[in-house]
Amino acid sequence: MRIVVLVKPVPDTTGQERLGPDLRVDRANVPAVVNANDEYALEAALKLVEAAGEGDVTLLAMAPAAAPETLRKALAMGAQRGVLICDPSLAGSDTLSTVRVLAAGLRRLEYDLVLAGADTSDGGAGVVAAGVAASVGLPYLSYAARIEPGGGRVVVHRLSPVGYDVIEAALPALVVATQALGEPRYPSLRGIMAARSKEISTWSLADLDLGDAPVGGAVATTQVVTARPAASRGATRVIREPAAAAATQVVEFLAERRLI
Amino acid sequence: MNGFEGLFGHVPGYLLVFPLFWGSVLFFGLAIARHLRIFAAVRASGPSPLAEFPRRVGGIVRYTLLQTKMFKDPRAGLMHFTIFWGFVLLTVGTANIVTGGVIQAILSVPASGVLWTAISAMQNVVAILVLLAVGYALVRRLITRPRRLAYTRGALIILGLIGGVVATELLAQAFEAARFGSIPGAFLADALAVPLGALAPAVLLGVFSALWWAHIAIVAAFLGYLPSSKHLHMATAFFNVYFRKLAPRGELPAMDLEAADASFGLRTLQDLGWKDLLDGFTCTECGRCTDACPANLTGKPLNPREMIMGLRHLAVDAERGLDLIPNSPLIRAQAGYDDATPNPGLLASAIVDQAIPYDAVWDCVTCGACVEACPVLIEHVDKIVGFRRNLVLEDSRFPAELTGAFRNMETAGNPWGQARSTRTDWTTGLDFEVPTVADLAAAGQLDEIEVLYWVGCAAAFDERNRKVARAFARCLDAAGVRFAILGQEESCTGDPARRMGNEYVYQVLAGGNIETLNRYGMAERTIVTACPHCFNTIANEYGQLGGRFEIVHHSVYLQGLLSSGRLRTAEAGEGTRPGRAITFHDSCYMARYNNVIAAPRDVLGSVAGVELREMERSGKNSFCCGAGGGRMWMEETRGTRINVERTRQALATGAEIVATNCPFCMTMMKDGLAEAASNAGGSVSAADIAELLADSLDPAVATGRHLPVLQ
């Protein structure tokens, strides 16, 4: 079972101000971490390889040159190697560029399954995985709560508002992971040590034969027009009562606003 | 006629003493040697025998000869002291018998036998005292049955053997005196002999012989039973005390994370050092550790005694297949049959889930009450952290809620995951500036500060503890102490990570802090902190990573400011309320680990109108608030809550304020008081000693800073 996991280094959201004065994500000053939802995808990939007893997990990322250190944290969880697509002309890319680049990267890799997180904590568009699947021509199975590969096919339990749909496709396929697949593991010290010597290949656009392709900030099809601070939340009401009385008040509060 | 006329000529079959006694000594030696083969198979690391020789010998005097720790339980202590010294003194008589009377022959020379007569008299007295002590011990075991004792058959066998060996010796002497005439010095035996004189000489001889041989037989049985009994501490306690940990108790063992093929932490017997096994073989199952353990007392699976005994059982299990007398190297070489080397499979059995349940590993608050309570100086806490290290670093197996704390420490530099940029928010509302070291360095004014205030994450981020930080800063300001903080450059010391077993995160954080402190030359200055955990780690543990700093806890620092007159409290009467009852809750890491007990009480004593009421468990015997050892970031789902129990103890004093000197204790006591049914209306509150002091400062000094505010 060879699995490629799409990962994205994103600005760390724990304990940091991640917006600059212009209200844009301040990538220069905020340390990067692996996008949290991608960690769920990676965890699912690692479990599938462990269950199969053979195979490996490759990370595929499009990120600035500083990203290898971030990828090492994902390698410490147990992925075997990383591929980082990194090119100065990719600065300012929109999702369409990202899709083109990741699809080109995937075409150069061998795999049975591609896993991706539901969305990222910085851009949050949530369309890259679908775009990559369409671009490469892979079956697209979204919102997986369960992934069962076998016999050249994969069965996915897709979360739906009322339960889940059981969907199936031939391999290779692209599956979007959800948090229902299980908490990402915390890397062991052995994993951290091993990750130091794992291979991270860096590919430029030229390596992908994308030298003339319409990618990067210059051809971005979307742009941020303006950014505004969010309206501040109203005053917090804290209910200090014994549990039963507090629950009643919370229910009344929500019911008044027709939220339940 | 047996060649010992005048000494043992009247004892039938006396010569059999030699094979019987010395044979049992040989058995004892071989059984101990078999234990030692397991010792030899584990890690060689352990204290060096001659390093700090005087301190080690001093420990022998204090803990084995005077048995100071035993007297924490005065009655049991006196009982044990009597039996121990009684045994030592009575051994003279037994040694005399098994050496053919050599000792008597020598000791009869001085003053024409008066010395030996005196020894005989003393032994009669001692025998009675030991019998009384054994009687008291039996009453405890059979009737009063204190909770901490383990009611095993072994304990009764041992008491029976001790009582038997003493009683048979004394009674044999009585029948001996009745049959053969008065024994010089043995006045009690002589007195007992008087009524026996009516019996026929043949009966007297028969009973004497039976008792005399019973005495020797019990001695031999004792030696045979000892190596497999809880009483082995007779042979091992001396060594365990001698080889005790001399490093500060709050310094966990160093760990090399870069060691290529190391296994991290403690997983199997082989990962233990020989001193750890010696701990196991020294345990007497007295249960003082378990009786002091806050986790155990609140119904959690952790039982320090069972853990230590579990290690011993694993070690004994590993002896399976080892013959008492190993076969010769010749047979090993030729027949390939090796009964001298422990079976690697048995040595590799996992400790967690065998010697200690997995859950119990995480129940420990690392409060060190068990270590403090142990009369033979067993180290429990270092082992539990060793198990955690293995689970975290090798298996990533730990309570799920710790993942967040670990990640927060790694990425945000604090366990709560708060933004670094808010680290100085606590200073808002102070009527003076709190400069950062970086600002002072930039202005070239770093030399002007007297101390660096290490704020710590709890005081920086927790709303309640921010008030403590402000109160402490007000005290410093009132005393005219120029201080600075690291601000955003401060990170968690790593103490919670280290005690939760995550040595990797600890070393990352500690390394960063050491680098920062050294960059500003803080190795030449004094650091002050209000957090006992920060204090302990910087004072006792940063040295392992090359960071050597002088750090003072705020309770000691404030005590110093008061005694030097730099801080003055208002006199009684000027708006103070007399008779305010305060109880002080000692933090484990100050009182027990770092011996800071008087300082916080002195600070409280300086506040006018305070009446200090001590809880039953205080000072070195304090009861943890429940938040140590990383428990602050774990759910407490097993048993009842430790802070609730401690709050109950605090409320029992009738105090209206529970004073603390630790931010974690503050949180736990505050929460405990808020939930306590007997504190309805919240009339009893928790306060840090710095807050109580800041609120009672002499108005003449409490207003304003004496120093120009830094521009």
mmCIF file of C-alpha atoms in Angstrom, chain B residues 143-323:
data_model
loop_
_atom_site.group_PDB
_atom_site.id
_atom_site.type_symbol
_atom_site.label_atom_id
_atom_site.label_comp_id
_atom_site.label_asym_id
_atom_site.label_seq_id
_atom_site.Cartn_x
_atom_site.Cartn_y
_atom_site.Cartn_z
ATOM 1 C CA ILE B 143 -5.670 -6.321 66.950
ATOM 2 C CA THR B 144 -5.301 -2.611 66.162
ATOM 3 C CA ARG B 145 -4.326 -3.296 62.520
ATOM 4 C CA PRO B 146 -3.282 0.155 61.202
ATOM 5 C CA ARG B 147 -4.263 0.739 57.572
ATOM 6 C CA ARG B 148 -0.760 1.057 56.196
ATOM 7 C CA LEU B 149 0.501 -2.401 57.133
ATOM 8 C CA ALA B 150 0.365 -5.346 54.759
ATOM 9 C CA TYR B 151 -1.146 -8.291 56.597
ATOM 10 C CA THR B 152 0.958 -11.111 55.262
ATOM 11 C CA ARG B 153 1.833 -14.395 56.883
ATOM 12 C CA GLY B 154 5.497 -13.479 56.413
ATOM 13 C CA ALA B 155 5.243 -10.641 58.911
ATOM 14 C CA LEU B 156 3.842 -12.959 61.583
ATOM 15 C CA ILE B 157 6.487 -15.599 60.864
ATOM 16 C CA ILE B 158 9.191 -12.972 61.330
ATOM 17 C CA LEU B 159 7.703 -11.726 64.595
ATOM 18 C CA GLY B 160 7.377 -15.315 65.755
ATOM 19 C CA LEU B 161 11.008 -15.994 64.927
ATOM 20 C CA ILE B 162 12.204 -12.831 66.685
ATOM 21 C CA GLY B 163 10.113 -13.509 69.761
ATOM 22 C CA GLY B 164 11.066 -17.159 69.690
ATOM 23 C CA VAL B 165 14.778 -16.599 69.401
ATOM 24 C CA VAL B 166 14.772 -14.219 72.368
ATOM 25 C CA ALA B 167 12.327 -16.162 74.520
ATOM 26 C CA THR B 168 14.051 -19.514 74.030
ATOM 27 C CA GLU B 169 17.402 -17.999 74.903
ATOM 28 C CA LEU B 170 16.104 -16.441 78.122
ATOM 29 C CA LEU B 171 14.124 -19.507 79.176
ATOM 30 C CA ALA B 172 16.981 -21.855 78.331
ATOM 31 C CA GLN B 173 19.126 -19.772 80.638
ATOM 32 C CA ALA B 174 16.519 -20.043 83.404
ATOM 33 C CA PHE B 175 16.420 -23.854 83.171
ATOM 34 C CA GLU B 176 20.203 -23.874 82.890
ATOM 35 C CA ALA B 177 20.450 -21.881 86.118
ATOM 36 C CA ALA B 178 17.918 -24.183 87.806
ATOM 37 C CA ARG B 179 19.823 -27.296 86.777
ATOM 38 C CA PHE B 180 23.450 -26.216 86.907
ATOM 39 C CA GLY B 181 23.416 -23.316 89.340
ATOM 40 C CA SER B 182 23.421 -19.544 89.174
ATOM 41 C CA ILE B 183 24.815 -17.819 86.065
ATOM 42 C CA PRO B 184 26.898 -14.730 86.910
ATOM 43 C CA GLY B 185 25.061 -11.596 85.806
ATOM 44 C CA ALA B 186 21.983 -13.319 84.416
ATOM 45 C CA PHE B 187 19.827 -12.108 87.262
ATOM 46 C CA LEU B 188 16.493 -12.554 85.529
ATOM 47 C CA ALA B 189 17.340 -16.109 84.547
ATOM 48 C CA ASP B 190 18.387 -16.746 88.120
ATOM 49 C CA ALA B 191 15.156 -15.309 89.422
ATOM 50 C CA LEU B 192 13.117 -17.455 87.029
ATOM 51 C CA ALA B 193 15.164 -20.461 88.118
ATOM 52 C CA VAL B 194 14.025 -20.208 91.736
ATOM 53 C CA PRO B 195 10.523 -21.669 91.246
ATOM 54 C CA LEU B 196 11.926 -24.200 88.734
ATOM 55 C CA GLY B 197 14.249 -25.672 91.355
ATOM 56 C CA ALA B 198 11.447 -27.966 92.500
ATOM 57 C CA LEU B 199 11.567 -29.939 89.230
ATOM 58 C CA ALA B 200 13.635 -33.099 88.877
ATOM 59 C CA PRO B 201 17.144 -32.556 87.499
ATOM 60 C CA ALA B 202 16.431 -34.802 84.534
ATOM 61 C CA VAL B 203 13.369 -32.728 83.616
ATOM 62 C CA LEU B 204 15.346 -29.528 83.979
ATOM 63 C CA LEU B 205 18.107 -30.879 81.731
ATOM 64 C CA GLY B 206 15.583 -32.078 79.182
ATOM 65 C CA VAL B 207 13.717 -28.776 78.991
ATOM 66 C CA PHE B 208 16.977 -26.818 78.979
ATOM 67 C CA SER B 209 18.313 -28.879 76.080
ATOM 68 C CA ALA B 210 15.101 -28.493 74.108
ATOM 69 C CA LEU B 211 15.026 -24.710 74.600
ATOM 70 C CA TRP B 212 18.707 -24.322 73.908
ATOM 71 C CA TRP B 213 18.427 -26.205 70.656
ATOM 72 C CA ALA B 214 15.208 -24.429 69.754
ATOM 73 C CA HIS B 215 17.122 -21.167 70.042
ATOM 74 C CA ILE B 216 19.826 -22.354 67.662
ATOM 75 C CA ALA B 217 17.294 -23.896 65.309
ATOM 76 C CA ILE B 218 15.357 -20.614 65.138
ATOM 77 C CA VAL B 219 18.584 -18.728 64.402
ATOM 78 C CA ALA B 220 19.296 -21.150 61.565
ATOM 79 C CA ALA B 221 15.725 -20.947 60.297
ATOM 80 C CA PHE B 222 15.952 -17.156 60.376
ATOM 81 C CA LEU B 223 19.015 -17.213 58.159
ATOM 82 C CA GLY B 224 17.327 -19.621 55.813
ATOM 83 C CA TYR B 225 14.112 -17.596 55.640
ATOM 84 C CA LEU B 226 15.675 -14.151 55.467
ATOM 85 C CA PRO B 227 16.743 -14.028 51.780
ATOM 86 C CA SER B 228 13.183 -14.612 50.597
ATOM 87 C CA SER B 229 11.385 -12.602 53.271
ATOM 88 C CA LYS B 230 10.436 -8.987 53.799
ATOM 89 C CA HIS B 231 12.879 -9.021 56.639
ATOM 90 C CA LEU B 232 15.750 -9.047 54.154
ATOM 91 C CA HIS B 233 15.989 -5.331 54.904
ATOM 92 C CA MET B 234 18.126 -6.417 57.879
ATOM 93 C CA ALA B 235 20.821 -7.206 55.364
ATOM 94 C CA THR B 236 20.049 -4.588 52.698
ATOM 95 C CA ALA B 237 18.855 -1.429 54.461
ATOM 96 C CA PHE B 238 22.380 -0.588 55.501
ATOM 97 C CA PHE B 239 23.533 -0.630 51.861
ATOM 98 C CA ASN B 240 20.414 1.112 50.579
ATOM 99 C CA VAL B 241 20.986 3.967 52.999
ATOM 100 C CA TYR B 242 24.667 4.097 52.180
ATOM 101 C CA PHE B 243 24.019 4.242 48.427
ATOM 102 C CA ARG B 244 21.099 6.677 48.713
ATOM 103 C CA LYS B 245 20.580 9.487 46.190
ATOM 104 C CA LEU B 246 22.723 12.400 47.298
ATOM 105 C CA ALA B 247 21.753 14.741 44.465
ATOM 106 C CA PRO B 248 18.920 17.158 45.320
ATOM 107 C CA ARG B 249 15.771 15.112 45.574
ATOM 108 C CA GLY B 250 14.144 17.364 43.004
ATOM 109 C CA GLU B 251 16.760 16.550 40.375
ATOM 110 C CA LEU B 252 15.507 13.808 38.099
ATOM 111 C CA PRO B 253 18.148 11.547 36.560
ATOM 112 C CA ALA B 254 19.909 13.085 33.553
ATOM 113 C CA MET B 255 19.152 11.597 30.170
ATOM 114 C CA ASP B 256 21.141 11.591 26.940
ATOM 115 C CA LEU B 257 18.642 11.830 24.123
ATOM 116 C CA GLU B 258 21.291 11.614 21.431
ATOM 117 C CA ALA B 259 22.625 8.242 22.592
ATOM 118 C CA ALA B 260 22.369 6.199 19.432
ATOM 119 C CA ASP B 261 21.148 2.798 20.613
ATOM 120 C CA ALA B 262 19.813 3.769 24.013
ATOM 121 C CA SER B 263 16.425 2.677 25.182
ATOM 122 C CA PHE B 264 14.710 5.676 26.695
ATOM 123 C CA GLY B 265 13.418 5.505 30.244
ATOM 124 C CA LEU B 266 12.536 2.386 32.171
ATOM 125 C CA ARG B 267 10.764 -0.426 30.391
ATOM 126 C CA THR B 268 12.168 -3.709 31.676
ATOM 127 C CA LEU B 269 14.231 -4.909 34.612
ATOM 128 C CA GLN B 270 17.339 -4.437 32.508
ATOM 129 C CA ASP B 271 16.696 -0.714 32.187
ATOM 130 C CA LEU B 272 16.854 -0.342 35.963
ATOM 131 C CA GLY B 273 20.109 0.343 37.787
ATOM 132 C CA TRP B 274 21.270 -1.998 40.528
ATOM 133 C CA LYS B 275 20.302 0.612 43.104
ATOM 134 C CA ASP B 276 16.701 0.360 41.897
ATOM 135 C CA LEU B 277 16.747 -3.376 42.557
ATOM 136 C CA LEU B 278 18.342 -2.762 45.921
ATOM 137 C CA ASP B 279 15.369 -0.492 46.665
ATOM 138 C CA GLY B 280 13.097 -3.443 45.920
ATOM 139 C CA PHE B 281 15.028 -5.842 48.109
ATOM 140 C CA THR B 282 15.106 -3.297 50.941
ATOM 141 C CA CYS B 283 11.367 -2.664 51.084
ATOM 142 C CA THR B 284 9.853 -3.961 54.313
ATOM 143 C CA GLU B 285 6.250 -3.437 53.221
ATOM 144 C CA CYS B 286 5.756 -1.048 56.129
ATOM 145 C CA GLY B 287 3.383 0.983 53.955
ATOM 146 C CA ARG B 288 4.504 4.411 55.117
ATOM 147 C CA CYS B 289 4.839 5.444 51.448
ATOM 148 C CA THR B 290 1.344 4.325 50.552
ATOM 149 C CA ASP B 291 -0.027 5.901 53.698
ATOM 150 C CA ALA B 292 1.478 9.252 52.632
ATOM 151 C CA CYS B 293 0.488 8.988 48.945
ATOM 152 C CA PRO B 294 -2.235 11.507 48.010
ATOM 153 C CA ALA B 295 -3.191 9.477 44.943
ATOM 154 C CA ASN B 296 -3.620 6.327 46.984
ATOM 155 C CA LEU B 297 -5.487 8.109 49.751
ATOM 156 C CA THR B 298 -8.017 9.419 47.243
ATOM 157 C CA GLY B 299 -8.745 5.952 45.918
ATOM 158 C CA LYS B 300 -6.510 5.817 42.870
ATOM 159 C CA PRO B 301 -4.705 2.677 41.672
ATOM 160 C CA LEU B 302 -1.251 4.036 42.518
ATOM 161 C CA ASN B 303 0.307 2.204 45.449
ATOM 162 C CA PRO B 304 3.990 3.052 45.929
ATOM 163 C CA ARG B 305 4.643 0.045 48.153
ATOM 164 C CA GLU B 306 3.110 -2.366 45.660
ATOM 165 C CA MET B 307 5.231 -0.809 42.902
ATOM 166 C CA ILE B 308 8.470 -1.290 44.808
ATOM 167 C CA MET B 309 7.486 -4.797 45.869
ATOM 168 C CA GLY B 310 6.433 -5.464 42.278
ATOM 169 C CA LEU B 311 9.943 -4.646 41.113
ATOM 170 C CA ARG B 312 11.279 -7.053 43.708
ATOM 171 C CA HIS B 313 8.898 -9.797 42.572
ATOM 172 C CA LEU B 314 10.015 -9.275 38.961
ATOM 173 C CA ALA B 315 13.638 -9.566 40.065
ATOM 174 C CA VAL B 316 12.898 -12.725 42.037
ATOM 175 C CA ASP B 317 10.995 -14.131 39.044
ATOM 176 C CA ALA B 318 14.054 -13.491 36.921
ATOM 177 C CA GLU B 319 15.982 -15.841 39.203
ATOM 178 C CA ARG B 320 13.998 -18.781 37.851
ATOM 179 C CA GLY B 321 16.401 -21.372 36.473
ATOM 180 C CA LEU B 322 19.315 -20.064 38.506
ATOM 181 C CA ASP B 323 20.538 -22.800 40.811
#
